[in-house]
């Protein structure tokens, strides 16, 4: 089979590549790599606290508003049901720039000091943009590659997990160590990426690919190489003072590694191109879907008993009339059927405990490091470590849970149980710190936090189908901002400020005596993180209920219908 492209074929191949599934997937990687600005809150939150004179409770309220915006994606899901993907991405770009740009104006003093509720609205809007990126890129990719959804979700959410470390390197190279400028960067860069690729990402017909999982492992290798480099450069920057040229060099390498999946995508599209040119070399007859140039296997469609015959019209009942119907797991639930399902409520409770506690830990990491006496440069390293290990957690849970399902029929919710138990160890290390233990805690918290998201999204797609997935996966993560509000604002922020006031009283001072309410010592976060440990352990027990309920379903061939649909195109 020829592999080269003649000069006259370069333009047609380029057009096919830009319209193909593999370039759309690469573009999705880039969009998701810019959709993790919320994870940098620990880096710039101290700037907001100092500039606007906030106490910890107020800062945690801001953190909750961020989590609320980041996780209330129902609007993006519903919009995606009735509008094309390009519109979803454009709305997300506008929200991202508008929200973070207003925060940057406030922190730099270019506008009058906003009221707390205004700052909450700004960060909520900015954070909500990541739902539009998720819905536009992630949901579309899952529909394009339904048989590899676990690996797909792990990779895409993995790039989001690396987003904080990637943008940190870019901001150090462009702006230097100025956390105010970081807010500006996360305002314009993700928005620009979405605008550039706005017409690239769209739903295409899933097509059988003989080595699809091999390609995804190659994407995984490229992303792991990026993560390892980011971890090494982050640790090096902690030990060595970098010049501006060194920062620029590091950022250049990071950008090259981010773009490396492009070469894999070109190779896969070139394979399709050559198979179309030389169909005799392939044992299967090749046909091309003209709207989306991809290879499909020509196969006669045979009507199965009970299937609707050609010409039959299917009359759909109102979703309100079918709310009490219970389709088989894996079939397409309506939105109301899914939301009233016991499976969804069990998953909701586990998510409330698990992600709520994880978001609280991540949002407070900067203040935890400060309370334990770590310097600012080291605190930044903790935030980057969380971002990097967030990535490892996402790709690990995505790929490993997929392998366990396909080879051993292990229920995916069981992986969630194990991840939540691991998170308990990280919280205990914060509650009872030892010298250097915050490094280990950052790794565990980042890994367990990252691992939960692909599992939740994949479980929802597997139990309730893909027809309304853009709405259902956004509904499924509504539990996390609720958990974040209770555990972050009402619990952690309140207990932190109470300890800080006790410290002031011991010194004979009052709240008006200090500009910022700060607590120093291991006691500052001990009680809240003991409580978070118990909450997360309860979440692990809850997820075991879902394991028991779905064990028979996961013993079946859950991807069979997707293989049949792809083969019969």
mmCIF file with all atom_site columns, C-alpha atoms in Angstrom, residues 202-275:
data_model
loop_
_atom_site.group_PDB
_atom_site.id
_atom_site.type_symbol
_atom_site.label_atom_id
_atom_site.label_alt_id
_atom_site.label_comp_id
_atom_site.label_asym_id
_atom_site.label_entity_id
_atom_site.label_seq_id
_atom_site.pdbx_PDB_ins_code
_atom_site.Cartn_x
_atom_site.Cartn_y
_atom_site.Cartn_z
_atom_site.occupancy
_atom_site.B_iso_or_equiv
_atom_site.pdbx_formal_charge
_atom_site.auth_seq_id
_atom_site.auth_comp_id
_atom_site.auth_asym_id
_atom_site.auth_atom_id
_atom_site.pdbx_PDB_model_num
ATOM 1  C CA . UNK A 1 202 ? -18.732 18.059 15.236 1.00 0.00 ? 202 UNK A CA 1
ATOM 2  C CA . UNK A 1 203 ? -20.486 14.724 15.617 1.00 0.00 ? 203 UNK A CA 1
ATOM 3  C CA . UNK A 1 204 ? -19.562 12.157 12.956 1.00 0.00 ? 204 UNK A CA 1
ATOM 4  C CA . UNK A 1 205 ? -20.706 8.609  12.326 1.00 0.00 ? 205 UNK A CA 1
ATOM 5  C CA . UNK A 1 206 ? -18.716 6.110  14.441 1.00 0.00 ? 206 UNK A CA 1
ATOM 6  C CA . UNK A 1 207 ? -16.613 3.836  12.245 1.00 0.00 ? 207 UNK A CA 1
ATOM 7  C CA . UNK A 1 208 ? -14.921 0.540  13.002 1.00 0.00 ? 208 UNK A CA 1
ATOM 8  C CA . UNK A 1 209 ? -11.156 0.942  13.298 1.00 0.00 ? 209 UNK A CA 1
ATOM 9  C CA . UNK A 1 210 ? -9.127  -2.281 13.650 1.00 0.00 ? 210 UNK A CA 1
ATOM 10 C CA . UNK A 1 211 ? -6.430  -0.723 15.855 1.00 0.00 ? 211 UNK A CA 1
ATOM 11 C CA . UNK A 1 212 ? -8.347  2.040  17.616 1.00 0.00 ? 212 UNK A CA 1
ATOM 12 C CA . UNK A 1 213 ? -7.185  1.095  21.102 1.00 0.00 ? 213 UNK A CA 1
ATOM 13 C CA . UNK A 1 214 ? -3.561  1.020  19.896 1.00 0.00 ? 214 UNK A CA 1
ATOM 14 C CA . UNK A 1 215 ? -3.921  4.584  18.624 1.00 0.00 ? 215 UNK A CA 1
ATOM 15 C CA . UNK A 1 216 ? -5.362  5.708  21.937 1.00 0.00 ? 216 UNK A CA 1
ATOM 16 C CA . UNK A 1 217 ? -2.429  4.185  23.781 1.00 0.00 ? 217 UNK A CA 1
ATOM 17 C CA . UNK A 1 218 ? -0.131  6.204  21.526 1.00 0.00 ? 218 UNK A CA 1
ATOM 18 C CA . UNK A 1 219 ? -2.058  9.334  22.447 1.00 0.00 ? 219 UNK A CA 1
ATOM 19 C CA . UNK A 1 220 ? -1.676  8.229  26.067 1.00 0.00 ? 220 UNK A CA 1
ATOM 20 C CA . UNK A 1 221 ? 2.101   7.903  25.647 1.00 0.00 ? 221 UNK A CA 1
ATOM 21 C CA . UNK A 1 222 ? 2.305   11.427 24.220 1.00 0.00 ? 222 UNK A CA 1
ATOM 22 C CA . UNK A 1 223 ? 0.255   12.837 27.096 1.00 0.00 ? 223 UNK A CA 1
ATOM 23 C CA . UNK A 1 224 ? 2.327   10.972 29.710 1.00 0.00 ? 224 UNK A CA 1
ATOM 24 C CA . UNK A 1 225 ? 5.508   12.395 28.169 1.00 0.00 ? 225 UNK A CA 1
ATOM 25 C CA . UNK A 1 226 ? 3.984   15.867 28.532 1.00 0.00 ? 226 UNK A CA 1
ATOM 26 C CA . UNK A 1 227 ? 3.009   15.180 32.154 1.00 0.00 ? 227 UNK A CA 1
ATOM 27 C CA . UNK A 1 228 ? 6.464   13.848 33.072 1.00 0.00 ? 228 UNK A CA 1
ATOM 28 C CA . UNK A 1 229 ? 8.165   16.879 31.522 1.00 0.00 ? 229 UNK A CA 1
ATOM 29 C CA . UNK A 1 230 ? 5.811   19.228 33.358 1.00 0.00 ? 230 UNK A CA 1
ATOM 30 C CA . UNK A 1 231 ? 6.542   17.477 36.646 1.00 0.00 ? 231 UNK A CA 1
ATOM 31 C CA . UNK A 1 232 ? 10.307  17.625 36.102 1.00 0.00 ? 232 UNK A CA 1
ATOM 32 C CA . UNK A 1 233 ? 10.303  21.279 35.042 1.00 0.00 ? 233 UNK A CA 1
ATOM 33 C CA . UNK A 1 234 ? 8.046   22.207 37.971 1.00 0.00 ? 234 UNK A CA 1
ATOM 34 C CA . UNK A 1 235 ? 10.412  20.585 40.474 1.00 0.00 ? 235 UNK A CA 1
ATOM 35 C CA . UNK A 1 236 ? 13.442  22.117 38.731 1.00 0.00 ? 236 UNK A CA 1
ATOM 36 C CA . UNK A 1 237 ? 11.929  25.595 38.921 1.00 0.00 ? 237 UNK A CA 1
ATOM 37 C CA . UNK A 1 238 ? 11.519  25.071 42.648 1.00 0.00 ? 238 UNK A CA 1
ATOM 38 C CA . UNK A 1 239 ? 15.226  24.323 43.086 1.00 0.00 ? 239 UNK A CA 1
ATOM 39 C CA . UNK A 1 240 ? 16.756  26.639 40.465 1.00 0.00 ? 240 UNK A CA 1
ATOM 40 C CA . UNK A 1 241 ? 16.042  30.269 39.643 1.00 0.00 ? 241 UNK A CA 1
ATOM 41 C CA . UNK A 1 242 ? 15.071  30.431 35.971 1.00 0.00 ? 242 UNK A CA 1
ATOM 42 C CA . UNK A 1 243 ? 15.862  33.315 33.648 1.00 0.00 ? 243 UNK A CA 1
ATOM 43 C CA . UNK A 1 244 ? 13.210  34.606 31.238 1.00 0.00 ? 244 UNK A CA 1
ATOM 44 C CA . UNK A 1 245 ? 14.971  32.756 28.401 1.00 0.00 ? 245 UNK A CA 1
ATOM 45 C CA . UNK A 1 246 ? 14.843  29.505 30.396 1.00 0.00 ? 246 UNK A CA 1
ATOM 46 C CA . UNK A 1 247 ? 11.133  29.966 31.037 1.00 0.00 ? 247 UNK A CA 1
ATOM 47 C CA . UNK A 1 248 ? 10.629  30.620 27.318 1.00 0.00 ? 248 UNK A CA 1
ATOM 48 C CA . UNK A 1 249 ? 12.542  27.446 26.436 1.00 0.00 ? 249 UNK A CA 1
ATOM 49 C CA . UNK A 1 250 ? 10.489  25.358 28.857 1.00 0.00 ? 250 UNK A CA 1
ATOM 50 C CA . UNK A 1 251 ? 7.239   26.797 27.484 1.00 0.00 ? 251 UNK A CA 1
ATOM 51 C CA . UNK A 1 252 ? 8.372   26.011 23.918 1.00 0.00 ? 252 UNK A CA 1
ATOM 52 C CA . UNK A 1 253 ? 8.976   22.353 24.803 1.00 0.00 ? 253 UNK A CA 1
ATOM 53 C CA . UNK A 1 254 ? 5.589   22.207 26.551 1.00 0.00 ? 254 UNK A CA 1
ATOM 54 C CA . UNK A 1 255 ? 3.809   23.604 23.482 1.00 0.00 ? 255 UNK A CA 1
ATOM 55 C CA . UNK A 1 256 ? 5.596   21.097 21.212 1.00 0.00 ? 256 UNK A CA 1
ATOM 56 C CA . UNK A 1 257 ? 4.497   18.203 23.440 1.00 0.00 ? 257 UNK A CA 1
ATOM 57 C CA . UNK A 1 258 ? 0.926   19.522 23.559 1.00 0.00 ? 258 UNK A CA 1
ATOM 58 C CA . UNK A 1 259 ? 0.864   19.515 19.739 1.00 0.00 ? 259 UNK A CA 1
ATOM 59 C CA . UNK A 1 260 ? 2.541   16.091 19.374 1.00 0.00 ? 260 UNK A CA 1
ATOM 60 C CA . UNK A 1 261 ? -0.795  14.195 19.012 1.00 0.00 ? 261 UNK A CA 1
ATOM 61 C CA . UNK A 1 262 ? -1.195  16.073 15.721 1.00 0.00 ? 262 UNK A CA 1
ATOM 62 C CA . UNK A 1 263 ? 1.426   13.789 14.128 1.00 0.00 ? 263 UNK A CA 1
ATOM 63 C CA . UNK A 1 264 ? -0.507  10.683 15.218 1.00 0.00 ? 264 UNK A CA 1
ATOM 64 C CA . UNK A 1 265 ? -3.713  12.167 13.801 1.00 0.00 ? 265 UNK A CA 1
ATOM 65 C CA . UNK A 1 266 ? -2.020  12.905 10.460 1.00 0.00 ? 266 UNK A CA 1
ATOM 66 C CA . UNK A 1 267 ? -0.719  9.330  10.280 1.00 0.00 ? 267 UNK A CA 1
ATOM 67 C CA . UNK A 1 268 ? -4.159  7.831  10.927 1.00 0.00 ? 268 UNK A CA 1
ATOM 68 C CA . UNK A 1 269 ? -5.796  10.038 8.318  1.00 0.00 ? 269 UNK A CA 1
ATOM 69 C CA . UNK A 1 270 ? -3.011  9.163  5.866  1.00 0.00 ? 270 UNK A CA 1
ATOM 70 C CA . UNK A 1 271 ? -3.818  5.487  6.441  1.00 0.00 ? 271 UNK A CA 1
ATOM 71 C CA . UNK A 1 272 ? -7.448  6.173  5.539  1.00 0.00 ? 272 UNK A CA 1
ATOM 72 C CA . UNK A 1 273 ? -6.340  8.126  2.477  1.00 0.00 ? 273 UNK A CA 1
ATOM 73 C CA . UNK A 1 274 ? -4.156  5.260  1.219  1.00 0.00 ? 274 UNK A CA 1
ATOM 74 C CA . UNK A 1 275 ? -6.878  2.662  1.850  1.00 0.00 ? 275 UNK A CA 1
#
